[in-house]
Amino acid sequence: MSSNATPADIFKRSLDAFLGKDMRGWADLCAEDVLVEFPFSPDNLPSKIEGRQGIFEYLQYYPTIIDIHEIDSVTVYATDRPDSVVAEWSVTGHVIPNGNKYDMAYATFLTVRDGQITNYREYWNPLAFGQALEGVSFG
């Protein structure tokens, strides 16, 4: 991974991997010791995942559960820290096992070191997530 890539570049690559259903590619953007946090995660899902392999294991079946059709909007904000960005983004799609719509907005805080994600903190609506995945196990 190029250490010349900015945090905004790395974030955009993560969206490309996500939309392309390339969960290995997404995990490979992360440092070995990455910390991924989902502070509003439902009780049945982890709110913290440590390590590249851990996040891959968490995400590997995502494309068989949720089919993201489009990333509707993306706004990336620079911060006063050159290693970090904040992004707002949203997706449309559907939940494969039950056919429910999956429309979700996210706020992501990303920190990069040597061209790799070291901290990824993502906020999303757990109520909307639960309604979309009604009757479907994730993870």
mmCIF file of N, CA and C in Angstrom:
data_model
loop_
_atom_site.group_PDB
_atom_site.id
_atom_site.type_symbol
_atom_site.label_atom_id
_atom_site.label_comp_id
_atom_site.label_asym_id
_atom_site.label_seq_id
_atom_site.Cartn_x
_atom_site.Cartn_y
_atom_site.Cartn_z
ATOM 1 N N MET A 1 0.844 -1.169 0.000
ATOM 2 C CA MET A 1 0.000 0.000 0.000
ATOM 3 C C MET A 1 0.889 1.232 0.000
ATOM 4 N N SER A 2 0.598 2.166 -0.836
ATOM 5 C CA SER A 2 1.402 3.378 -0.936
ATOM 6 C C SER A 2 1.209 4.252 0.290
ATOM 7 N N SER A 3 2.317 4.658 0.908
ATOM 8 C CA SER A 3 2.216 5.553 2.055
ATOM 9 C C SER A 3 1.971 6.991 1.601
ATOM 10 N N ASN A 4 1.983 7.249 0.279
ATOM 11 C CA ASN A 4 1.679 8.570 -0.252
ATOM 12 C C ASN A 4 0.181 8.812 -0.367
ATOM 13 N N ALA A 5 -0.622 7.762 -0.212
ATOM 14 C CA ALA A 5 -2.069 7.905 -0.297
ATOM 15 C C ALA A 5 -2.576 8.676 0.919
ATOM 16 N N THR A 6 -3.474 9.604 0.681
ATOM 17 C CA THR A 6 -4.049 10.385 1.779
ATOM 18 C C THR A 6 -5.135 9.565 2.477
ATOM 19 N N PRO A 7 -5.517 9.960 3.688
ATOM 20 C CA PRO A 7 -6.638 9.284 4.336
ATOM 21 C C PRO A 7 -7.916 9.319 3.483
ATOM 22 N N ALA A 8 -8.146 10.429 2.765
ATOM 23 C CA ALA A 8 -9.319 10.501 1.883
ATOM 24 C C ALA A 8 -9.212 9.472 0.760
ATOM 25 N N ASP A 9 -8.010 9.295 0.202
ATOM 26 C CA ASP A 9 -7.793 8.278 -0.835
ATOM 27 C C ASP A 9 -8.096 6.880 -0.299
ATOM 28 N N ILE A 10 -7.596 6.597 0.892
ATOM 29 C CA ILE A 10 -7.799 5.277 1.495
ATOM 30 C C ILE A 10 -9.284 5.057 1.770
ATOM 31 N N PHE A 11 -9.964 6.082 2.268
ATOM 32 C CA PHE A 11 -11.403 5.952 2.514
ATOM 33 C C PHE A 11 -12.146 5.653 1.208
ATOM 34 N N LYS A 12 -11.808 6.362 0.155
ATOM 35 C CA LYS A 12 -12.476 6.124 -1.138
ATOM 36 C C LYS A 12 -12.192 4.715 -1.657
ATOM 37 N N ARG A 13 -10.980 4.221 -1.432
ATOM 38 C CA ARG A 13 -10.673 2.830 -1.808
ATOM 39 C C ARG A 13 -11.522 1.858 -0.998
ATOM 40 N N SER A 14 -11.753 2.186 0.269
ATOM 41 C CA SER A 14 -12.584 1.304 1.100
ATOM 42 C C SER A 14 -14.012 1.257 0.561
ATOM 43 N N LEU A 15 -14.526 2.389 0.092
ATOM 44 C CA LEU A 15 -15.863 2.396 -0.499
ATOM 45 C C LEU A 15 -15.899 1.592 -1.792
ATOM 46 N N ASP A 16 -14.858 1.710 -2.605
ATOM 47 C CA ASP A 16 -14.787 0.925 -3.840
ATOM 48 C C ASP A 16 -14.808 -0.572 -3.535
ATOM 49 N N ALA A 17 -14.041 -0.980 -2.534
ATOM 50 C CA ALA A 17 -14.013 -2.395 -2.153
ATOM 51 C C ALA A 17 -15.369 -2.830 -1.614
ATOM 52 N N PHE A 18 -15.981 -1.989 -0.801
ATOM 53 C CA PHE A 18 -17.294 -2.274 -0.227
ATOM 54 C C PHE A 18 -18.344 -2.440 -1.318
ATOM 55 N N LEU A 19 -18.394 -1.491 -2.237
ATOM 56 C CA LEU A 19 -19.357 -1.555 -3.335
ATOM 57 C C LEU A 19 -19.064 -2.740 -4.258
ATOM 58 N N GLY A 20 -17.786 -3.078 -4.427
ATOM 59 C CA GLY A 20 -17.391 -4.209 -5.255
ATOM 60 C C GLY A 20 -17.508 -5.556 -4.548
ATOM 61 N N LYS A 21 -18.017 -5.526 -3.305
ATOM 62 C CA LYS A 21 -18.214 -6.751 -2.510
ATOM 63 C C LYS A 21 -16.896 -7.502 -2.278
ATOM 64 N N ASP A 22 -15.818 -6.736 -2.203
ATOM 65 C CA ASP A 22 -14.478 -7.291 -1.999
ATOM 66 C C ASP A 22 -14.070 -7.098 -0.540
ATOM 67 N N MET A 23 -14.556 -7.973 0.298
ATOM 68 C CA MET A 23 -14.286 -7.830 1.727
ATOM 69 C C MET A 23 -12.823 -8.122 2.066
ATOM 70 N N ARG A 24 -12.170 -8.997 1.326
ATOM 71 C CA ARG A 24 -10.738 -9.221 1.527
ATOM 72 C C ARG A 24 -9.982 -7.955 1.157
ATOM 73 N N GLY A 25 -10.351 -7.341 0.049
ATOM 74 C CA GLY A 25 -9.722 -6.092 -0.352
ATOM 75 C C GLY A 25 -9.937 -4.991 0.665
ATOM 76 N N TRP A 26 -11.141 -4.947 1.266
ATOM 77 C CA TRP A 26 -11.422 -3.954 2.300
ATOM 78 C C TRP A 26 -10.505 -4.197 3.497
ATOM 79 N N ALA A 27 -10.442 -5.433 3.954
ATOM 80 C CA ALA A 27 -9.601 -5.762 5.110
ATOM 81 C C ALA A 27 -8.129 -5.488 4.817
ATOM 82 N N ASP A 28 -7.704 -5.710 3.579
ATOM 83 C CA ASP A 28 -6.300 -5.485 3.228
ATOM 84 C C ASP A 28 -5.907 -4.011 3.237
ATOM 85 N N LEU A 29 -6.889 -3.119 3.268
ATOM 86 C CA LEU A 29 -6.591 -1.698 3.423
ATOM 87 C C LEU A 29 -6.206 -1.364 4.863
ATOM 88 N N CYS A 30 -6.427 -2.314 5.748
ATOM 89 C CA CYS A 30 -6.202 -2.097 7.175
ATOM 90 C C CYS A 30 -4.825 -2.561 7.617
ATOM 91 N N ALA A 31 -4.313 -1.880 8.634
ATOM 92 C CA ALA A 31 -3.077 -2.318 9.282
ATOM 93 C C ALA A 31 -3.366 -3.616 10.033
ATOM 94 N N GLU A 32 -2.345 -4.371 10.275
ATOM 95 C CA GLU A 32 -2.470 -5.633 11.022
ATOM 96 C C GLU A 32 -3.155 -5.406 12.360
ATOM 97 N N ASP A 33 -2.848 -4.276 13.012
ATOM 98 C CA ASP A 33 -3.375 -3.986 14.346
ATOM 99 C C ASP A 33 -4.555 -3.014 14.335
ATOM 100 N N VAL A 34 -5.303 -2.965 13.252
ATOM 101 C CA VAL A 34 -6.437 -2.043 13.131
ATOM 102 C C VAL A 34 -7.438 -2.242 14.272
ATOM 103 N N LEU A 35 -8.058 -1.146 14.662
ATOM 104 C CA LEU A 35 -9.175 -1.195 15.594
ATOM 105 C C LEU A 35 -10.380 -0.644 14.852
ATOM 106 N N VAL A 36 -11.416 -1.461 14.722
ATOM 107 C CA VAL A 36 -12.661 -1.063 14.068
ATOM 108 C C VAL A 36 -13.729 -0.988 15.147
ATOM 109 N N GLU A 37 -14.434 0.141 15.166
ATOM 110 C CA GLU A 37 -15.449 0.343 16.190
ATOM 111 C C GLU A 37 -16.787 0.708 15.564
ATOM 112 N N PHE A 38 -17.843 0.093 16.103
ATOM 113 C CA PHE A 38 -19.221 0.381 15.727
ATOM 114 C C PHE A 38 -19.958 0.738 17.026
ATOM 115 N N PRO A 39 -19.839 1.990 17.510
ATOM 116 C CA PRO A 39 -20.363 2.339 18.829
ATOM 117 C C PRO A 39 -21.856 2.076 19.029
ATOM 118 N N PHE A 40 -22.662 2.132 17.983
ATOM 119 C CA PHE A 40 -24.100 1.916 18.134
ATOM 120 C C PHE A 40 -24.531 0.544 17.631
ATOM 121 N N SER A 41 -23.610 -0.389 17.583
ATOM 122 C CA SER A 41 -23.904 -1.741 17.131
ATOM 123 C C SER A 41 -24.962 -2.390 18.027
ATOM 124 N N PRO A 42 -25.882 -3.157 17.432
ATOM 125 C CA PRO A 42 -26.852 -3.887 18.255
ATOM 126 C C PRO A 42 -26.135 -4.854 19.201
ATOM 127 N N ASP A 43 -26.804 -5.209 20.285
ATOM 128 C CA ASP A 43 -26.201 -6.065 21.309
ATOM 129 C C ASP A 43 -25.696 -7.402 20.778
ATOM 130 N N ASN A 44 -26.309 -7.916 19.712
ATOM 131 C CA ASN A 44 -25.907 -9.226 19.189
ATOM 132 C C ASN A 44 -24.713 -9.157 18.236
ATOM 133 N N LEU A 45 -24.176 -7.965 18.000
ATOM 134 C CA LEU A 45 -23.012 -7.787 17.121
ATOM 135 C C LEU A 45 -21.911 -7.067 17.885
ATOM 136 N N PRO A 46 -20.659 -7.310 17.513
ATOM 137 C CA PRO A 46 -19.563 -6.662 18.239
ATOM 138 C C PRO A 46 -19.527 -5.155 17.996
ATOM 139 N N SER A 47 -19.136 -4.429 19.037
ATOM 140 C CA SER A 47 -18.956 -2.990 18.886
ATOM 141 C C SER A 47 -17.484 -2.643 18.636
ATOM 142 N N LYS A 48 -16.589 -3.619 18.868
ATOM 143 C CA LYS A 48 -15.159 -3.447 18.603
ATOM 144 C C LYS A 48 -14.609 -4.714 17.982
ATOM 145 N N ILE A 49 -13.789 -4.506 16.967
ATOM 146 C CA ILE A 49 -13.107 -5.632 16.319
ATOM 147 C C ILE A 49 -11.644 -5.237 16.189
ATOM 148 N N GLU A 50 -10.775 -6.125 16.623
ATOM 149 C CA GLU A 50 -9.350 -5.841 16.564
ATOM 150 C C GLU A 50 -8.667 -6.726 15.525
ATOM 151 N N GLY A 51 -7.784 -6.113 14.752
ATOM 152 C CA GLY A 51 -6.957 -6.838 13.801
ATOM 153 C C GLY A 51 -7.570 -7.008 12.421
ATOM 154 N N ARG A 52 -6.688 -7.046 11.427
ATOM 155 C CA ARG A 52 -7.097 -7.203 10.029
ATOM 156 C C ARG A 52 -7.886 -8.494 9.823
ATOM 157 N N GLN A 53 -7.396 -9.599 10.386
ATOM 158 C CA GLN A 53 -8.093 -10.871 10.210
ATOM 159 C C GLN A 53 -9.462 -10.838 10.896
ATOM 160 N N GLY A 54 -9.536 -10.195 12.047
ATOM 161 C CA GLY A 54 -10.808 -10.083 12.762
ATOM 162 C C GLY A 54 -11.854 -9.339 11.963
ATOM 163 N N ILE A 55 -11.474 -8.237 11.320
ATOM 164 C CA ILE A 55 -12.461 -7.487 10.538
ATOM 165 C C ILE A 55 -12.827 -8.257 9.280
ATOM 166 N N PHE A 56 -11.879 -8.985 8.697
ATOM 167 C CA PHE A 56 -12.241 -9.804 7.540
ATOM 168 C C PHE A 56 -13.247 -10.884 7.934
ATOM 169 N N GLU A 57 -13.003 -11.540 9.051
ATOM 170 C CA GLU A 57 -13.923 -12.590 9.497
ATOM 171 C C GLU A 57 -15.319 -12.027 9.768
ATOM 172 N N TYR A 58 -15.390 -10.817 10.275
ATOM 173 C CA TYR A 58 -16.674 -10.168 10.527
ATOM 174 C C TYR A 58 -17.379 -9.818 9.220
ATOM 175 N N LEU A 59 -16.634 -9.314 8.236
ATOM 176 C CA LEU A 59 -17.230 -8.813 6.990
ATOM 177 C C LEU A 59 -17.370 -9.852 5.877
ATOM 178 N N GLN A 60 -16.707 -10.983 5.972
ATOM 179 C CA GLN A 60 -16.601 -11.881 4.823
ATOM 180 C C GLN A 60 -17.952 -12.333 4.246
ATOM 181 N N TYR A 61 -18.978 -12.449 5.067
ATOM 182 C CA TYR A 61 -20.281 -12.905 4.563
ATOM 183 C C TYR A 61 -21.239 -11.754 4.273
ATOM 184 N N TYR A 62 -20.804 -10.527 4.523
ATOM 185 C CA TYR A 62 -21.637 -9.357 4.295
ATOM 186 C C TYR A 62 -22.285 -9.373 2.902
ATOM 187 N N PRO A 63 -21.522 -9.647 1.829
ATOM 188 C CA PRO A 63 -22.125 -9.610 0.492
ATOM 189 C C PRO A 63 -23.194 -10.683 0.248
ATOM 190 N N THR A 64 -23.251 -11.706 1.080
ATOM 191 C CA THR A 64 -24.306 -12.718 0.920
ATOM 192 C C THR A 64 -25.543 -12.355 1.728
ATOM 193 N N ILE A 65 -25.432 -11.313 2.553
ATOM 194 C CA ILE A 65 -26.550 -10.888 3.396
ATOM 195 C C ILE A 65 -27.133 -9.565 2.906
ATOM 196 N N ILE A 66 -26.266 -8.604 2.633
ATOM 197 C CA ILE A 66 -26.716 -7.283 2.193
ATOM 198 C C ILE A 66 -26.105 -6.983 0.833
ATOM 199 N N ASP A 67 -26.978 -6.671 -0.118
ATOM 200 C CA ASP A 67 -26.541 -6.317 -1.469
ATOM 201 C C ASP A 67 -26.638 -4.808 -1.621
ATOM 202 N N ILE A 68 -25.500 -4.154 -1.613
ATOM 203 C CA ILE A 68 -25.454 -2.704 -1.802
ATOM 204 C C ILE A 68 -25.476 -2.438 -3.300
ATOM 205 N N HIS A 69 -26.482 -1.698 -3.727
ATOM 206 C CA HIS A 69 -26.613 -1.365 -5.152
ATOM 207 C C HIS A 69 -25.829 -0.115 -5.514
ATOM 208 N N GLU A 70 -25.832 0.836 -4.583
ATOM 209 C CA GLU A 70 -25.239 2.132 -4.905
ATOM 210 C C GLU A 70 -24.805 2.840 -3.628
ATOM 211 N N ILE A 71 -23.722 3.551 -3.728
ATOM 212 C CA ILE A 71 -23.339 4.494 -2.684
ATOM 213 C C ILE A 71 -23.856 5.840 -3.166
ATOM 214 N N ASP A 72 -24.914 6.312 -2.510
ATOM 215 C CA ASP A 72 -25.658 7.492 -2.965
ATOM 216 C C ASP A 72 -24.895 8.799 -2.830
ATOM 217 N N SER A 73 -24.268 8.962 -1.706
ATOM 218 C CA SER A 73 -23.594 10.231 -1.459
ATOM 219 C C SER A 73 -22.362 9.984 -0.609
ATOM 220 N N VAL A 74 -21.362 10.802 -0.838
ATOM 221 C CA VAL A 74 -20.126 10.735 -0.065
ATOM 222 C C VAL A 74 -19.609 12.159 0.107
ATOM 223 N N THR A 75 -19.389 12.530 1.346
ATOM 224 C CA THR A 75 -18.735 13.795 1.651
ATOM 225 C C THR A 75 -17.612 13.482 2.629
ATOM 226 N N VAL A 76 -16.398 13.850 2.253
ATOM 227 C CA VAL A 76 -15.233 13.597 3.094
ATOM 228 C C VAL A 76 -14.723 14.945 3.602
ATOM 229 N N TYR A 77 -14.525 15.012 4.908
ATOM 230 C CA TYR A 77 -14.071 16.236 5.554
ATOM 231 C C TYR A 77 -12.640 16.059 6.061
ATOM 232 N N ALA A 78 -11.791 17.006 5.737
ATOM 233 C CA ALA A 78 -10.441 17.025 6.294
ATOM 234 C C ALA A 78 -10.543 17.430 7.765
ATOM 235 N N THR A 79 -9.562 17.021 8.539
ATOM 236 C CA THR A 79 -9.507 17.422 9.941
ATOM 237 C C THR A 79 -8.199 18.174 10.173
ATOM 238 N N ASP A 80 -7.987 18.619 11.381
ATOM 239 C CA ASP A 80 -6.719 19.295 11.672
ATOM 240 C C ASP A 80 -5.584 18.294 11.889
ATOM 241 N N ARG A 81 -5.919 17.014 11.810
ATOM 242 C CA ARG A 81 -4.903 15.953 11.886
ATOM 243 C C ARG A 81 -4.676 15.403 10.476
ATOM 244 N N PRO A 82 -3.470 15.442 9.969
ATOM 245 C CA PRO A 82 -3.226 14.996 8.596
ATOM 246 C C PRO A 82 -3.429 13.496 8.386
ATOM 247 N N ASP A 83 -3.524 12.726 9.467
ATOM 248 C CA ASP A 83 -3.712 11.285 9.334
ATOM 249 C C ASP A 83 -5.169 10.851 9.415
ATOM 250 N N SER A 84 -6.097 11.823 9.503
ATOM 251 C CA SER A 84 -7.499 11.477 9.759
ATOM 252 C C SER A 84 -8.466 12.242 8.864
ATOM 253 N N VAL A 85 -9.607 11.597 8.581
ATOM 254 C CA VAL A 85 -10.723 12.236 7.893
ATOM 255 C C VAL A 85 -12.017 11.782 8.565
ATOM 256 N N VAL A 86 -13.053 12.544 8.307
ATOM 257 C CA VAL A 86 -14.412 12.198 8.718
ATOM 258 C C VAL A 86 -15.228 12.174 7.440
ATOM 259 N N ALA A 87 -16.105 11.185 7.318
ATOM 260 C CA ALA A 87 -16.909 11.071 6.100
ATOM 261 C C ALA A 87 -18.366 10.797 6.443
ATOM 262 N N GLU A 88 -19.240 11.382 5.642
ATOM 263 C CA GLU A 88 -20.663 11.056 5.669
ATOM 264 C C GLU A 88 -20.967 10.386 4.343
ATOM 265 N N TRP A 89 -21.660 9.258 4.409
ATOM 266 C CA TRP A 89 -21.980 8.553 3.172
ATOM 267 C C TRP A 89 -23.248 7.742 3.380
ATOM 268 N N SER A 90 -23.901 7.399 2.284
ATOM 269 C CA SER A 90 -25.126 6.624 2.381
ATOM 270 C C SER A 90 -25.202 5.624 1.239
ATOM 271 N N VAL A 91 -25.960 4.561 1.498
ATOM 272 C CA VAL A 91 -26.097 3.478 0.520
ATOM 273 C C VAL A 91 -27.563 3.122 0.325
ATOM 274 N N THR A 92 -27.826 2.499 -0.824
ATOM 275 C CA THR A 92 -29.116 1.857 -1.058
ATOM 276 C C THR A 92 -28.839 0.425 -1.477
ATOM 277 N N GLY A 93 -29.732 -0.446 -1.098
ATOM 278 C CA GLY A 93 -29.580 -1.847 -1.440
ATOM 279 C C GLY A 93 -30.736 -2.647 -0.882
ATOM 280 N N HIS A 94 -30.496 -3.934 -0.714
ATOM 281 C CA HIS A 94 -31.527 -4.780 -0.102
ATOM 282 C C HIS A 94 -30.878 -5.918 0.669
ATOM 283 N N VAL A 95 -31.648 -6.461 1.592
ATOM 284 C CA VAL A 95 -31.213 -7.610 2.372
ATOM 285 C C VAL A 95 -31.589 -8.853 1.567
ATOM 286 N N ILE A 96 -30.609 -9.648 1.230
ATOM 287 C CA ILE A 96 -30.827 -10.776 0.315
ATOM 288 C C ILE A 96 -31.787 -11.821 0.885
ATOM 289 N N PRO A 97 -31.612 -12.312 2.120
ATOM 290 C CA PRO A 97 -32.493 -13.386 2.600
ATOM 291 C C PRO A 97 -33.961 -12.998 2.764
ATOM 292 N N ASN A 98 -34.257 -11.714 3.103
ATOM 293 C CA ASN A 98 -35.660 -11.358 3.316
ATOM 294 C C ASN A 98 -36.210 -10.365 2.301
ATOM 295 N N GLY A 99 -35.375 -9.816 1.434
ATOM 296 C CA GLY A 99 -35.815 -8.897 0.399
ATOM 297 C C GLY A 99 -36.084 -7.476 0.876
ATOM 298 N N ASN A 100 -35.881 -7.189 2.153
ATOM 299 C CA ASN A 100 -36.128 -5.840 2.671
ATOM 300 C C ASN A 100 -35.159 -4.828 2.068
ATOM 301 N N LYS A 101 -35.656 -3.587 1.966
ATOM 302 C CA LYS A 101 -34.788 -2.488 1.536
ATOM 303 C C LYS A 101 -33.702 -2.273 2.570
ATOM 304 N N TYR A 102 -32.526 -1.893 2.085
ATOM 305 C CA TYR A 102 -31.434 -1.510 2.969
ATOM 306 C C TYR A 102 -30.938 -0.151 2.509
ATOM 307 N N ASP A 103 -31.400 0.880 3.185
ATOM 308 C CA ASP A 103 -30.949 2.248 2.942
ATOM 309 C C ASP A 103 -30.340 2.725 4.250
ATOM 310 N N MET A 104 -29.081 3.072 4.211
ATOM 311 C CA MET A 104 -28.405 3.414 5.456
ATOM 312 C C MET A 104 -27.480 4.600 5.241
ATOM 313 N N ALA A 105 -27.419 5.461 6.243
ATOM 314 C CA ALA A 105 -26.472 6.576 6.266
ATOM 315 C C ALA A 105 -25.421 6.281 7.329
ATOM 316 N N TYR A 106 -24.206 6.665 7.057
ATOM 317 C CA TYR A 106 -23.077 6.388 7.938
ATOM 318 C C TYR A 106 -22.294 7.672 8.199
ATOM 319 N N ALA A 107 -21.655 7.719 9.351
ATOM 320 C CA ALA A 107 -20.631 8.722 9.654
ATOM 321 C C ALA A 107 -19.397 7.922 10.062
ATOM 322 N N THR A 108 -18.308 8.147 9.371
ATOM 323 C CA THR A 108 -17.098 7.357 9.580
ATOM 324 C C THR A 108 -15.925 8.261 9.937
ATOM 325 N N PHE A 109 -15.191 7.836 10.948
ATOM 326 C CA PHE A 109 -13.965 8.503 11.376
ATOM 327 C C PHE A 109 -12.820 7.542 11.063
ATOM 328 N N LEU A 110 -11.867 7.994 10.277
ATOM 329 C CA LEU A 110 -10.814 7.116 9.771
ATOM 330 C C LEU A 110 -9.442 7.705 10.075
ATOM 331 N N THR A 111 -8.557 6.874 10.598
ATOM 332 C CA THR A 111 -7.173 7.267 10.839
ATOM 333 C C THR A 111 -6.263 6.306 10.082
ATOM 334 N N VAL A 112 -5.249 6.863 9.443
ATOM 335 C CA VAL A 112 -4.348 6.101 8.576
ATOM 336 C C VAL A 112 -2.904 6.293 9.045
ATOM 337 N N ARG A 113 -2.137 5.220 8.973
ATOM 338 C CA ARG A 113 -0.693 5.279 9.226
ATOM 339 C C ARG A 113 -0.005 4.475 8.126
ATOM 340 N N ASP A 114 0.993 5.048 7.484
ATOM 341 C CA ASP A 114 1.748 4.363 6.434
ATOM 342 C C ASP A 114 0.837 3.762 5.363
ATOM 343 N N GLY A 115 -0.206 4.503 5.003
ATOM 344 C CA GLY A 115 -1.089 4.074 3.921
ATOM 345 C C GLY A 115 -2.099 3.004 4.291
ATOM 346 N N GLN A 116 -2.240 2.703 5.586
ATOM 347 C CA GLN A 116 -3.204 1.689 6.022
ATOM 348 C C GLN A 116 -4.088 2.227 7.134
ATOM 349 N N ILE A 117 -5.304 1.743 7.176
ATOM 350 C CA ILE A 117 -6.267 2.155 8.201
ATOM 351 C C ILE A 117 -5.826 1.574 9.543
ATOM 352 N N THR A 118 -5.688 2.445 10.536
ATOM 353 C CA THR A 118 -5.353 1.986 11.889
ATOM 354 C C THR A 118 -6.547 2.077 12.828
ATOM 355 N N ASN A 119 -7.451 3.000 12.550
ATOM 356 C CA ASN A 119 -8.675 3.106 13.335
ATOM 357 C C ASN A 119 -9.816 3.484 12.408
ATOM 358 N N TYR A 120 -10.898 2.734 12.513
ATOM 359 C CA TYR A 120 -12.090 2.963 11.690
ATOM 360 C C TYR A 120 -13.275 2.929 12.649
ATOM 361 N N ARG A 121 -13.901 4.077 12.825
ATOM 362 C CA ARG A 121 -15.060 4.155 13.714
ATOM 363 C C ARG A 121 -16.255 4.605 12.890
ATOM 364 N N GLU A 122 -17.323 3.794 12.947
ATOM 365 C CA GLU A 122 -18.467 4.028 12.070
ATOM 366 C C GLU A 122 -19.754 4.081 12.892
ATOM 367 N N TYR A 123 -20.526 5.119 12.627
ATOM 368 C CA TYR A 123 -21.826 5.299 13.280
ATOM 369 C C TYR A 123 -22.926 5.075 12.250
ATOM 370 N N TRP A 124 -23.953 4.331 12.647
ATOM 371 C CA TRP A 124 -25.119 4.086 11.807
ATOM 372 C C TRP A 124 -26.296 3.810 12.718
ATOM 373 N N ASN A 125 -27.482 3.780 12.156
ATOM 374 C CA ASN A 125 -28.715 3.654 12.917
ATOM 375 C C ASN A 125 -29.026 2.178 13.194
ATOM 376 N N PRO A 126 -28.873 1.727 14.440
ATOM 377 C CA PRO A 126 -29.120 0.318 14.738
ATOM 378 C C PRO A 126 -30.601 -0.073 14.610
ATOM 379 N N LEU A 127 -31.512 0.890 14.790
ATOM 380 C CA LEU A 127 -32.934 0.580 14.634
ATOM 381 C C LEU A 127 -33.263 0.286 13.170
ATOM 382 N N ALA A 128 -32.748 1.122 12.265
ATOM 383 C CA ALA A 128 -32.963 0.885 10.836
ATOM 384 C C ALA A 128 -32.291 -0.416 10.405
ATOM 385 N N PHE A 129 -31.116 -0.689 10.939
ATOM 386 C CA PHE A 129 -30.395 -1.929 10.637
ATOM 387 C C PHE A 129 -31.229 -3.135 11.070
ATOM 388 N N GLY A 130 -31.749 -3.084 12.294
ATOM 389 C CA GLY A 130 -32.560 -4.182 12.816
ATOM 390 C C GLY A 130 -33.834 -4.409 12.017
ATOM 391 N N GLN A 131 -34.482 -3.327 11.596
ATOM 392 C CA GLN A 131 -35.693 -3.451 10.791
ATOM 393 C C GLN A 131 -35.380 -4.063 9.428
ATOM 394 N N ALA A 132 -34.305 -3.620 8.814
ATOM 395 C CA ALA A 132 -33.942 -4.155 7.493
ATOM 396 C C ALA A 132 -33.585 -5.631 7.586
ATOM 397 N N LEU A 133 -32.880 -6.014 8.636
ATOM 398 C CA LEU A 133 -32.427 -7.409 8.775
ATOM 399 C C LEU A 133 -33.398 -8.273 9.569
ATOM 400 N N GLU A 134 -34.616 -7.826 9.710
ATOM 401 C CA GLU A 134 -35.618 -8.565 10.471
ATOM 402 C C GLU A 134 -35.620 -10.048 10.092
ATOM 403 N N GLY A 135 -35.353 -10.896 11.108
ATOM 404 C CA GLY A 135 -35.354 -12.338 10.896
ATOM 405 C C GLY A 135 -34.091 -12.895 10.267
ATOM 406 N N VAL A 136 -33.097 -12.055 10.005
ATOM 407 C CA VAL A 136 -31.868 -12.483 9.345
ATOM 408 C C VAL A 136 -30.705 -12.330 10.324
ATOM 409 N N SER A 137 -29.892 -13.342 10.434
ATOM 410 C CA SER A 137 -28.710 -13.281 11.285
ATOM 411 C C SER A 137 -27.544 -12.681 10.513
ATOM 412 N N PHE A 138 -26.866 -11.747 11.145
ATOM 413 C CA PHE A 138 -25.672 -11.155 10.539
ATOM 414 C C PHE A 138 -24.488 -11.524 11.397
ATOM 415 N N GLY A 139 -23.542 -12.209 10.801
ATOM 416 C CA GLY A 139 -22.330 -12.535 11.538
ATOM 417 C C GLY A 139 -22.342 -13.903 12.183
#
